[in-house]
Amino acid sequence: MALPASAVRAFEPPPQPEREAPARTTCPRRHSRVEAELAASRPGSVAASVGAGPPRGVSDEFNSRPLLEKPRKASSSLAGAACAPLFALLSRRRRRRMHVLRRRWDLGSLCRALLTRGLAALGHSLKHVLCSIFSKIFGPLASVGNMDEKSNKLLLALVMLFLFAVIVLQYVCPGTECQLLRLQAFSSPVPDPYRSEDESSARFVPRYNFTRSDLLRKVDFDIKGDDLIVFLHIQKTGGTTFGRHLVRNIQLEQPCECRVGQKKCTCHRPGKRETWLFSRFSTGWSCGLHADWTELTSCVPSVVDGKRDSRLRPSRWRIFQNLDAASKDKRGSPNTNAGANSPSSTKARNTSKSGKNFHYITILRDPVSRYLSEWRHVQRGATWKASLHVCDGRPPTSEELPSCYTGDDWSGCPLKEFMDCPYNLANNRQVRMLSDLTLVGCYNLSVMPEKQRNKVLLESAKSNLKRMAFFGLTEFQRKTQYLFEKTFNMNFISPFTQYNTTRASSVEINEEIQKRIEGLNFLDMELYSYAKDLFLQRYQFMRQKDHQEARRKRQEQRRFLKGRLLQTHFLSQGQGQSQNQNQNQSQNANPNANQNLTQNLTQNLVQNLTQSSSQKENRKSAKQNAGKEQNDSTSSGTNDYIGSVEKWR
């Protein structure tokens, strides 16, 4: 039985008023969320949740497709049932992407909100602090309203100044290097750079006995006179770096002029157009590419005597002419006597006809590292074909010095092939370039047996190295700098840098290959051991000498201060006695007392005069005997050092 319409209306629930949308807030994201929730709560209006638009940061293409996301809070089962099949139509990848984008968007908005609120709170607190400070200082002079405006302007100015300072600091000194350097400078004292340079033990035990003249290297280098430094550059020993230090890193009255894009620099003496340095970066390869001891000792005097130092760049035929003219004096039968390399002969080679003094210097390196570095350099295409190898006035023939490769270069050669070549000049290169090759017949191997030849070459290299003005080691950069400065009395601007990682260190070799390289360079191994021992003994001797000089200066200062204090004490005591005597004379009229007082005065005056005269005589004798005392101190220091060496042995 059908009910009437009025009855049906009576049983129906009263209609509920529709929810009005809240007022639009300032946040668009919150408004879109509220609209989406209201649309989802209404039955039959599922698409309204999709029409809310994508979140901020999501492209429009994402919303153009019929993609529906399950609402966070479904107000009715009908809305959830309607959204579930639509959301299930999406692929798993799409749903995961929607969740990730929504999560990122929420996190980014949260961070931005926290940052803005934090900055606002910080600015507000700074404003109140500055306002309170200015109100206490300038309260009587300004009103509160003006104070707020001034504080705002001041706060803005301070913030801008801080940002500008940060930008400038990051531009000038990026990173935290400057801050760390400042902290280190204020926190701890500067350590000794020479002790922490290498990983060797602090106590060095010498193996060879050297005299005082061998250990003490002090060259009176006159840069304004006729002295000339000759740099013997051995391949792959760090000579390029040291050569750049010589022309760019020395404190001089007239520094070397180095132009951009040019390898050579002009190193003239002060007030003259003559060079004081004979090296690759000052005069070029004037005696040939990487000229050895035999070439330099014959070529440099002829070049210097034949041309001005400012034009030390002869042509190839000029080099042969100079070497031929220099070898005419000693040409004849090949001299195989080791005594030809005596100190008198080397001294004669260190001077020229014009009276110039030549001071030879060089750099050595560990033979295994140097050999591997040269192999890597040859792999990249280096040949050194321009080297002359002139000995006794002529270059070697192809039979005396055959080539290890047939093409233009030896690029890409493996290490085994590099070691298998019996004519490879990389084998024992340091001994060959430091010895006098005229003693063994140059490159003619048939002059004497191989064993005798090796012995003569090694002894010649040792004697030449010991009589050189200076030599350094690549493995001890700071000690090399120290000894050079003490030898030539020339200081570098910036300290040397010790590089522990090189191309040779990157080559991984096993123990068998290392032993084979040491066997191929057995002469260089013995020479390097000798050079390292001499180098470290020279370093210790010079450091001990510096400590003794510093101690002697401190003692002299103490004596001088003690004498000044005694002199002022006697003067004040004499003035006090004279005042007392004058008072006694005015009070006592007894003649005997006056006589005693006069005797005391005369005695005091005589004592003061004798003391002053004795002090003057002592000063004169100290000035006269300063050199003698210095020699005695150095000799005593040398005896102590040699005695300690004997104890260590």
Coordinates of N, CA, C and O in Angstrom, one line a residue, residues 190-337:
V190 N 104.9 26.9 15.7 CA 105.3 26.4 14.4 C 106.3 25.3 14.6 O 107.3 25.5 15.2
P191 N 106.1 24.1 14.0 CA 107.1 23.0 14.2 C 108.3 23.2 13.3 O 108.3 24.0 12.4
D192 N 109.3 22.5 13.6 CA 110.5 22.5 12.8 C 110.2 21.9 11.4 O 109.9 20.7 11.4
P193 N 110.3 22.6 10.3 CA 110.0 22.0 9.0 C 111.0 21.0 8.6 O 110.7 20.2 7.7
Y194 N 112.2 21.0 9.1 CA 113.2 20.1 8.6 C 113.1 18.8 9.3 O 113.6 17.8 8.7
R195 N 112.6 18.7 10.5 CA 112.5 17.4 11.2 C 111.3 16.6 10.7 O 111.3 15.4 10.7
S196 N 110.2 17.3 10.4 CA 109.0 16.6 9.9 C 108.9 16.5 8.4 O 107.8 16.2 7.9
E197 N 110.0 16.6 7.7 CA 109.9 16.6 6.3 C 109.8 15.1 5.8 O 108.9 14.8 4.9
D198 N 110.6 14.2 6.3 CA 110.6 12.9 5.8 C 110.2 11.9 6.9 O 110.1 12.3 8.0
E199 N 110.0 10.7 6.6 CA 109.6 9.7 7.5 C 110.8 8.9 8.1 O 110.6 7.9 8.8
S200 N 112.0 9.4 7.9 CA 113.2 8.7 8.4 C 113.3 9.0 9.9 O 112.7 9.9 10.5
S201 N 114.2 8.2 10.6 CA 114.4 8.4 12.0 C 115.1 9.6 12.3 O 115.8 10.2 11.5
A202 N 114.9 10.2 13.5 CA 115.5 11.4 13.9 C 117.0 11.3 14.0 O 117.7 12.2 13.8
R203 N 117.4 10.1 14.5 CA 118.9 9.9 14.7 C 119.5 9.3 13.5 O 119.1 8.2 13.1
F204 N 120.4 10.0 12.9 CA 121.1 9.6 11.6 C 122.4 9.0 12.0 O 123.2 9.6 12.7
V205 N 122.7 7.8 11.5 CA 124.0 7.1 11.8 C 124.8 7.2 10.5 O 124.4 6.6 9.5
P206 N 125.9 8.0 10.5 CA 126.7 8.1 9.3 C 127.5 6.8 9.0 O 127.8 6.0 9.9
R207 N 127.8 6.6 7.7 CA 128.5 5.5 7.3 C 129.9 5.8 6.8 O 130.8 5.0 6.7
Y208 N 130.1 7.1 6.3 CA 131.4 7.5 5.8 C 132.0 8.6 6.7 O 131.3 9.3 7.4
N209 N 133.4 8.6 6.6 CA 134.1 9.6 7.4 C 134.5 10.8 6.4 O 135.1 10.6 5.4
F210 N 134.0 12.0 6.8 CA 134.3 13.2 6.0 C 135.1 14.2 6.8 O 134.8 14.3 8.1
T211 N 135.9 14.9 6.2 CA 136.7 15.9 6.9 C 135.9 17.2 7.1 O 134.8 17.3 6.6
R212 N 136.4 18.1 7.8 CA 135.7 19.4 8.0 C 135.5 20.2 6.7 O 134.5 20.8 6.5
S213 N 136.5 20.1 5.9 CA 136.4 20.8 4.6 C 135.3 20.2 3.7 O 134.7 20.9 2.9
D214 N 135.1 18.9 3.9 CA 134.0 18.3 3.1 C 132.6 18.6 3.6 O 131.7 18.7 2.8
L215 N 132.5 18.8 4.9 CA 131.2 19.1 5.5 C 130.9 20.6 5.4 O 129.7 20.9 5.3
L216 N 131.8 21.4 5.6 CA 131.6 22.9 5.6 C 131.6 23.4 4.2 O 132.6 23.4 3.5
R217 N 130.4 23.8 3.7 CA 130.3 24.4 2.4 C 129.8 25.9 2.6 O 128.7 26.1 2.9
K218 N 130.8 26.8 2.4 CA 130.5 28.2 2.5 C 131.1 28.9 1.3 O 132.3 29.1 1.3
V219 N 130.3 29.3 0.3 CA 130.8 29.9 -0.9 C 130.6 31.4 -0.7 O 129.5 31.9 -0.5
D220 N 131.7 32.2 -0.9 CA 131.6 33.7 -0.9 C 131.2 34.1 -2.3 O 131.9 34.6 -3.1
F221 N 129.9 33.9 -2.6 CA 129.4 34.2 -3.9 C 129.2 35.7 -4.1 O 128.4 36.3 -3.3
D222 N 129.9 36.2 -5.0 CA 129.8 37.7 -5.3 C 129.0 37.8 -6.6 O 129.5 37.7 -7.7
I223 N 127.7 38.2 -6.4 CA 126.8 38.3 -7.5 C 127.2 39.6 -8.4 O 126.9 39.6 -9.6
K224 N 127.8 40.5 -7.7 CA 128.2 41.7 -8.5 C 129.6 41.6 -9.1 O 130.0 42.5 -9.9
G225 N 130.3 40.5 -8.8 CA 131.6 40.3 -9.4 C 131.6 39.4 -10.6 O 130.8 39.6 -11.5
D226 N 132.5 38.3 -10.5 CA 132.6 37.4 -11.6 C 132.2 36.0 -11.3 O 132.6 35.1 -12.1
D227 N 131.5 35.8 -10.2 CA 131.1 34.4 -9.9 C 129.9 34.0 -10.7 O 129.0 34.8 -11.1
L228 N 129.9 32.7 -11.1 CA 128.8 32.2 -11.9 C 128.4 30.8 -11.4 O 129.2 29.9 -11.1
I229 N 127.1 30.6 -11.2 CA 126.5 29.4 -10.8 C 126.1 28.6 -12.0 O 125.4 29.0 -12.9
V230 N 126.7 27.3 -12.1 CA 126.4 26.5 -13.3 C 125.6 25.3 -12.8 O 126.0 24.5 -11.9
F231 N 124.4 25.1 -13.3 CA 123.5 24.1 -12.9 C 123.6 22.9 -13.8 O 123.2 23.0 -15.0
L232 N 124.0 21.7 -13.3 CA 124.1 20.5 -14.1 C 122.7 19.8 -13.9 O 122.4 19.2 -12.8
H233 N 121.9 19.8 -14.9 CA 120.5 19.3 -14.9 C 120.5 17.8 -15.4 O 120.7 17.6 -16.6
I234 N 120.3 16.9 -14.5 CA 120.1 15.5 -14.8 C 118.7 15.2 -15.0 O 117.8 15.7 -14.3
Q235 N 118.3 14.4 -16.0 CA 117.0 14.1 -16.3 C 116.2 13.4 -15.2 O 116.7 12.6 -14.5
K236 N 115.0 13.9 -15.0 CA 114.0 13.3 -14.1 C 114.5 13.3 -12.6 O 114.3 12.3 -11.9
T237 N 115.2 14.3 -12.2 CA 115.6 14.4 -10.8 C 115.0 15.6 -10.1 O 115.4 15.9 -9.0
G238 N 114.0 16.2 -10.7 CA 113.4 17.4 -10.1 C 114.1 18.7 -10.4 O 114.0 19.7 -9.8
G239 N 115.0 18.6 -11.5 CA 115.8 19.8 -11.8 C 115.0 20.9 -12.4 O 115.4 22.1 -12.3
T240 N 113.9 20.6 -13.1 CA 113.0 21.7 -13.6 C 112.4 22.5 -12.5 O 112.4 23.7 -12.6
T241 N 111.9 21.9 -11.5 CA 111.4 22.6 -10.3 C 112.5 23.4 -9.6 O 112.2 24.6 -9.3
F242 N 113.6 22.9 -9.4 CA 114.7 23.6 -8.7 C 115.2 24.7 -9.6 O 115.5 25.8 -9.1
G243 N 115.2 24.5 -11.0 CA 115.6 25.6 -11.9 C 114.7 26.8 -11.8 O 115.1 27.9 -11.9
R244 N 113.4 26.5 -11.7 CA 112.4 27.6 -11.6 C 112.6 28.3 -10.3 O 112.4 29.5 -10.2
H245 N 112.9 27.6 -9.2 CA 113.2 28.3 -7.9 C 114.4 29.3 -8.1 O 114.4 30.3 -7.5
L246 N 115.4 28.9 -8.9 CA 116.6 29.8 -9.0 C 116.2 31.1 -9.7 O 116.9 32.1 -9.4
V247 N 115.3 31.1 -10.6 CA 115.0 32.3 -11.4 C 113.8 33.0 -10.9 O 113.6 34.2 -11.3
R248 N 112.9 32.4 -10.1 CA 111.7 33.0 -9.7 C 111.5 33.1 -8.2 O 110.6 33.8 -7.7
N249 N 112.3 32.5 -7.4 CA 112.0 32.4 -6.0 C 113.2 32.8 -5.1 O 113.3 32.4 -3.9
I250 N 114.1 33.6 -5.6 CA 115.3 34.1 -4.8 C 115.2 35.6 -4.5 O 114.8 36.3 -5.4
Q251 N 115.4 35.9 -3.3 CA 115.5 37.4 -2.9 C 116.8 38.0 -3.4 O 117.8 37.7 -2.9
L252 N 116.7 38.9 -4.4 CA 117.8 39.5 -5.0 C 117.6 41.0 -5.1 O 116.5 41.5 -5.0
E253 N 118.7 41.7 -5.1 CA 118.7 43.1 -5.3 C 118.1 43.5 -6.7 O 117.3 44.4 -6.8
Q254 N 118.4 42.7 -7.7 CA 117.8 42.8 -9.0 C 117.3 41.4 -9.4 O 118.0 40.6 -9.9
P255 N 116.0 41.2 -9.2 CA 115.5 39.9 -9.5 C 115.5 39.6 -11.0 O 115.6 40.5 -11.9
C256 N 115.3 38.3 -11.3 CA 115.3 37.9 -12.7 C 114.0 38.3 -13.4 O 112.9 38.3 -12.7
E257 N 114.1 38.7 -14.6 CA 112.9 39.2 -15.4 C 112.4 38.0 -16.2 O 113.0 37.5 -17.1
C258 N 111.2 37.6 -15.8 CA 110.6 36.4 -16.4 C 109.3 36.9 -17.1 O 108.4 37.4 -16.4
R259 N 109.2 36.7 -18.4 CA 108.0 37.2 -19.1 C 107.1 36.0 -19.3 O 107.5 34.8 -19.4
V260 N 105.8 36.4 -19.5 CA 104.8 35.3 -19.6 C 104.9 34.7 -21.0 O 105.0 35.4 -22.0
G261 N 104.9 33.4 -21.1 CA 105.0 32.7 -22.3 C 106.4 32.3 -22.7 O 106.5 31.7 -23.8
Q262 N 107.4 32.7 -22.0 CA 108.8 32.4 -22.3 C 109.4 31.6 -21.2 O 109.2 31.9 -20.0
K263 N 110.1 30.6 -21.6 CA 110.7 29.7 -20.6 C 112.0 30.4 -20.0 O 112.3 30.2 -18.8
K264 N 112.7 31.1 -20.8 CA 114.0 31.7 -20.3 C 113.7 33.0 -19.6 O 112.8 33.8 -20.0
C265 N 114.5 33.3 -18.5 CA 114.4 34.6 -17.8 C 115.8 35.3 -17.9 O 116.8 34.6 -18.1
T266 N 115.7 36.6 -17.8 CA 117.0 37.4 -17.8 C 117.4 37.6 -16.4 O 116.8 38.3 -15.6
C267 N 118.6 37.0 -16.0 CA 119.1 37.1 -14.7 C 120.4 37.9 -14.8 O 121.5 37.3 -14.9
H268 N 120.4 39.2 -14.7 CA 121.6 40.1 -14.8 C 122.1 40.4 -13.4 O 121.3 40.5 -12.4
R269 N 123.4 40.7 -13.4 CA 124.0 41.2 -12.2 C 123.5 42.6 -11.9 O 123.1 43.4 -12.8
P270 N 123.5 43.1 -10.6 CA 123.1 44.5 -10.4 C 124.0 45.5 -11.0 O 125.2 45.5 -10.8
G271 N 123.4 46.3 -11.9 CA 124.1 47.3 -12.6 C 124.9 46.8 -13.8 O 125.7 47.6 -14.4
K272 N 124.8 45.6 -14.2 CA 125.5 45.0 -15.3 C 124.6 44.3 -16.2 O 123.5 43.8 -15.8
R273 N 125.0 44.1 -17.4 CA 124.2 43.2 -18.4 C 124.9 41.9 -18.6 O 125.2 41.4 -19.7
E274 N 125.3 41.3 -17.4 CA 125.9 40.0 -17.4 C 125.1 39.1 -16.5 O 124.5 39.5 -15.5
T275 N 125.0 37.8 -16.9 CA 124.2 36.8 -16.1 C 125.1 36.2 -15.0 O 126.3 36.1 -15.2
W276 N 124.5 35.9 -13.9 CA 125.1 35.2 -12.8 C 124.8 33.7 -12.7 O 125.2 33.0 -11.8
L277 N 123.9 33.3 -13.6 CA 123.3 31.9 -13.6 C 123.4 31.3 -14.9 O 123.0 31.9 -15.9
F278 N 124.0 30.1 -15.0 CA 124.1 29.3 -16.2 C 123.2 28.1 -16.1 O 123.6 27.1 -15.5
S279 N 122.0 28.2 -16.6 CA 121.1 27.1 -16.4 C 120.1 27.1 -17.6 O 120.1 28.0 -18.5
R280 N 119.2 26.2 -17.6 CA 118.2 26.0 -18.7 C 117.3 27.2 -18.7 O 116.9 27.7 -19.8
F281 N 116.9 27.8 -17.6 CA 115.9 28.9 -17.6 C 116.5 30.2 -17.6 O 115.8 31.2 -17.5
S282 N 117.9 30.3 -17.7 CA 118.5 31.6 -17.8 C 119.3 31.8 -19.1 O 119.1 32.8 -19.8
T283 N 120.1 30.8 -19.5 CA 120.8 30.9 -20.7 C 120.4 29.8 -21.8 O 121.0 29.8 -22.9
G284 N 119.5 29.0 -21.4 CA 119.1 27.9 -22.3 C 120.1 26.8 -22.3 O 121.0 26.7 -21.5
W285 N 119.9 25.9 -23.3 CA 120.8 24.7 -23.4 C 122.0 25.2 -24.3 O 122.2 24.8 -25.4
S286 N 122.9 26.0 -23.6 CA 124.0 26.6 -24.4 C 125.1 25.6 -24.7 O 125.8 25.8 -25.7
C287 N 125.2 24.6 -23.9 CA 126.2 23.5 -24.2 C 125.6 22.2 -24.6 O 126.2 21.2 -24.5
G288 N 124.3 22.3 -25.1 CA 123.7 21.1 -25.5 C 122.6 20.7 -24.5 O 122.5 21.1 -23.3
L289 N 121.6 19.9 -25.0 CA 120.5 19.4 -24.2 C 121.0 18.5 -23.1 O 121.6 17.5 -23.3
H290 N 120.8 18.9 -21.8 CA 121.2 18.1 -20.6 C 122.6 17.7 -20.7 O 123.0 16.6 -20.7
A291 N 123.5 18.8 -20.8 CA 124.9 18.6 -20.9 C 125.4 18.0 -19.6 O 125.0 18.4 -18.5
D292 N 126.4 17.0 -19.6 CA 126.9 16.4 -18.4 C 128.1 17.1 -17.9 O 128.5 18.2 -18.4
W293 N 128.8 16.5 -16.9 CA 130.0 17.1 -16.3 C 131.1 17.3 -17.4 O 131.7 18.4 -17.4
T294 N 131.3 16.3 -18.2 CA 132.4 16.4 -19.2 C 132.1 17.6 -20.2 O 133.0 18.3 -20.6
E295 N 130.9 17.7 -20.6 CA 130.5 18.8 -21.6 C 130.6 20.1 -20.9 O 131.1 21.1 -21.5
L296 N 130.0 20.3 -19.7 CA 130.0 21.6 -19.1 C 131.3 22.1 -18.7 O 131.6 23.3 -18.9
T297 N 132.2 21.3 -18.1 CA 133.5 21.8 -17.7 C 134.4 22.1 -18.9 O 135.3 22.9 -18.8
S298 N 134.1 21.6 -20.1 CA 134.8 22.0 -21.3 C 134.1 23.1 -22.1 O 134.8 23.9 -22.7
C299 N 132.8 23.2 -22.0 CA 132.1 24.2 -22.8 C 131.9 25.5 -22.1 O 132.0 26.6 -22.7
V300 N 131.6 25.5 -20.8 CA 131.2 26.8 -20.1 C 132.4 27.8 -20.1 O 132.2 29.0 -20.5
P301 N 133.6 27.4 -19.8 CA 134.7 28.4 -19.9 C 134.9 29.0 -21.3 O 135.1 30.2 -21.4
S302 N 134.8 28.1 -22.3 CA 135.0 28.6 -23.7 C 133.9 29.5 -24.1 O 134.1 30.6 -24.7
V303 N 132.6 29.2 -23.7 CA 131.5 30.1 -24.0 C 131.6 31.4 -23.3 O 131.4 32.5 -23.9
V304 N 131.9 31.4 -22.0 CA 132.0 32.6 -21.3 C 133.2 33.5 -21.7 O 133.0 34.7 -21.8
D305 N 134.3 32.9 -22.1 CA 135.4 33.7 -22.5 C 135.3 34.2 -24.0 O 135.8 35.2 -24.4
G306 N 134.5 33.4 -24.8 CA 134.3 33.8 -26.2 C 133.2 34.8 -26.4 O 133.3 35.5 -27.4
K307 N 132.2 34.8 -25.6 CA 131.0 35.7 -25.8 C 130.6 36.3 -24.5 O 131.0 35.9 -23.4
R308 N 129.8 37.4 -24.5 CA 129.3 38.0 -23.3 C 128.2 37.1 -22.7 O 127.6 36.4 -23.4
D309 N 128.1 37.2 -21.4 CA 127.1 36.4 -20.7 C 125.7 36.7 -21.1 O 124.8 35.8 -21.0
S310 N 125.4 37.9 -21.5 CA 124.1 38.2 -21.9 C 123.7 37.6 -23.2 O 122.5 37.6 -23.6
R311 N 124.6 37.0 -24.0 CA 124.3 36.4 -25.3 C 124.8 35.0 -25.3 O 125.4 34.5 -26.3
L312 N 124.5 34.2 -24.2 CA 125.0 32.9 -24.1 C 124.0 31.9 -24.8 O 123.3 31.1 -24.2
R313 N 124.0 32.0 -26.1 CA 123.2 31.0 -26.9 C 123.9 30.8 -28.2 O 123.4 31.2 -29.2
P314 N 125.0 30.1 -28.2 CA 125.7 29.8 -29.5 C 124.9 28.7 -30.3 O 124.1 28.0 -29.8
S315 N 125.2 28.7 -31.6 CA 124.6 27.7 -32.5 C 125.3 26.4 -32.3 O 126.2 26.2 -31.5
R316 N 124.8 25.4 -33.0 CA 125.3 24.0 -32.8 C 126.7 23.9 -33.3 O 127.6 23.3 -32.6
W317 N 127.1 24.5 -34.4 CA 128.5 24.5 -34.8 C 129.4 25.2 -33.9 O 130.6 24.9 -33.7
R318 N 128.9 26.3 -33.2 CA 129.6 27.1 -32.3 C 130.0 26.2 -31.0 O 131.0 26.3 -30.5
I319 N 129.0 25.4 -30.6 CA 129.3 24.5 -29.5 C 130.4 23.5 -29.8 O 131.3 23.3 -29.0
F320 N 130.3 22.9 -31.0 CA 131.4 22.0 -31.4 C 132.8 22.7 -31.4 O 133.8 22.2 -31.0
Q321 N 132.7 23.9 -31.9 CA 134.0 24.7 -32.0 C 134.6 25.0 -30.7 O 135.8 24.9 -30.4
N322 N 133.7 25.4 -29.7 CA 134.2 25.7 -28.4 C 134.7 24.4 -27.7 O 135.7 24.4 -27.0
L323 N 134.0 23.3 -27.9 CA 134.4 22.0 -27.2 C 135.7 21.6 -27.9 O 136.6 21.0 -27.2
D324 N 135.9 21.8 -29.2 CA 137.1 21.3 -29.9 C 138.3 22.2 -29.4 O 139.4 21.7 -29.2
A325 N 138.1 23.5 -29.2 CA 139.1 24.4 -28.8 C 139.5 24.0 -27.3 O 140.7 24.1 -27.0
A326 N 138.5 23.7 -26.5 CA 138.8 23.4 -25.1 C 139.5 22.0 -25.0 O 140.3 21.8 -24.0
S327 N 139.3 21.1 -25.9 CA 139.9 19.8 -25.8 C 141.3 19.7 -26.4 O 142.0 18.7 -26.3
K328 N 141.7 20.8 -27.1 CA 143.1 20.7 -27.8 C 144.2 20.7 -26.7 O 145.3 20.2 -27.0
D329 N 143.9 21.4 -25.6 CA 144.9 21.4 -24.5 C 145.2 20.1 -23.9 O 146.3 19.8 -23.5
K330 N 144.3 19.2 -23.9 CA 144.5 17.9 -23.2 C 144.3 16.7 -24.2 O 144.2 15.6 -23.8
R331 N 144.3 17.0 -25.5 CA 144.1 15.9 -26.5 C 145.4 15.2 -26.6 O 146.5 15.7 -26.5
G332 N 145.3 13.9 -27.0 CA 146.4 13.0 -27.1 C 145.9 11.6 -26.9 O 144.9 11.2 -27.3
S333 N 146.7 10.8 -26.2 CA 146.2 9.5 -25.8 C 145.2 9.7 -24.7 O 145.3 10.6 -23.8
P334 N 144.2 8.8 -24.7 CA 143.1 8.9 -23.6 C 143.7 8.7 -22.3 O 144.4 7.7 -22.0
N335 N 143.5 9.6 -21.4 CA 144.0 9.6 -20.0 C 143.2 8.6 -19.2 O 142.0 8.9 -18.9
T336 N 143.7 7.5 -18.8 CA 143.0 6.6 -17.9 C 143.5 6.6 -16.5 O 143.1 5.8 -15.7
N337 N 144.2 7.6 -16.1 CA 144.7 7.7 -14.8 C 143.7 8.5 -13.9 O 143.2 9.5 -14.3

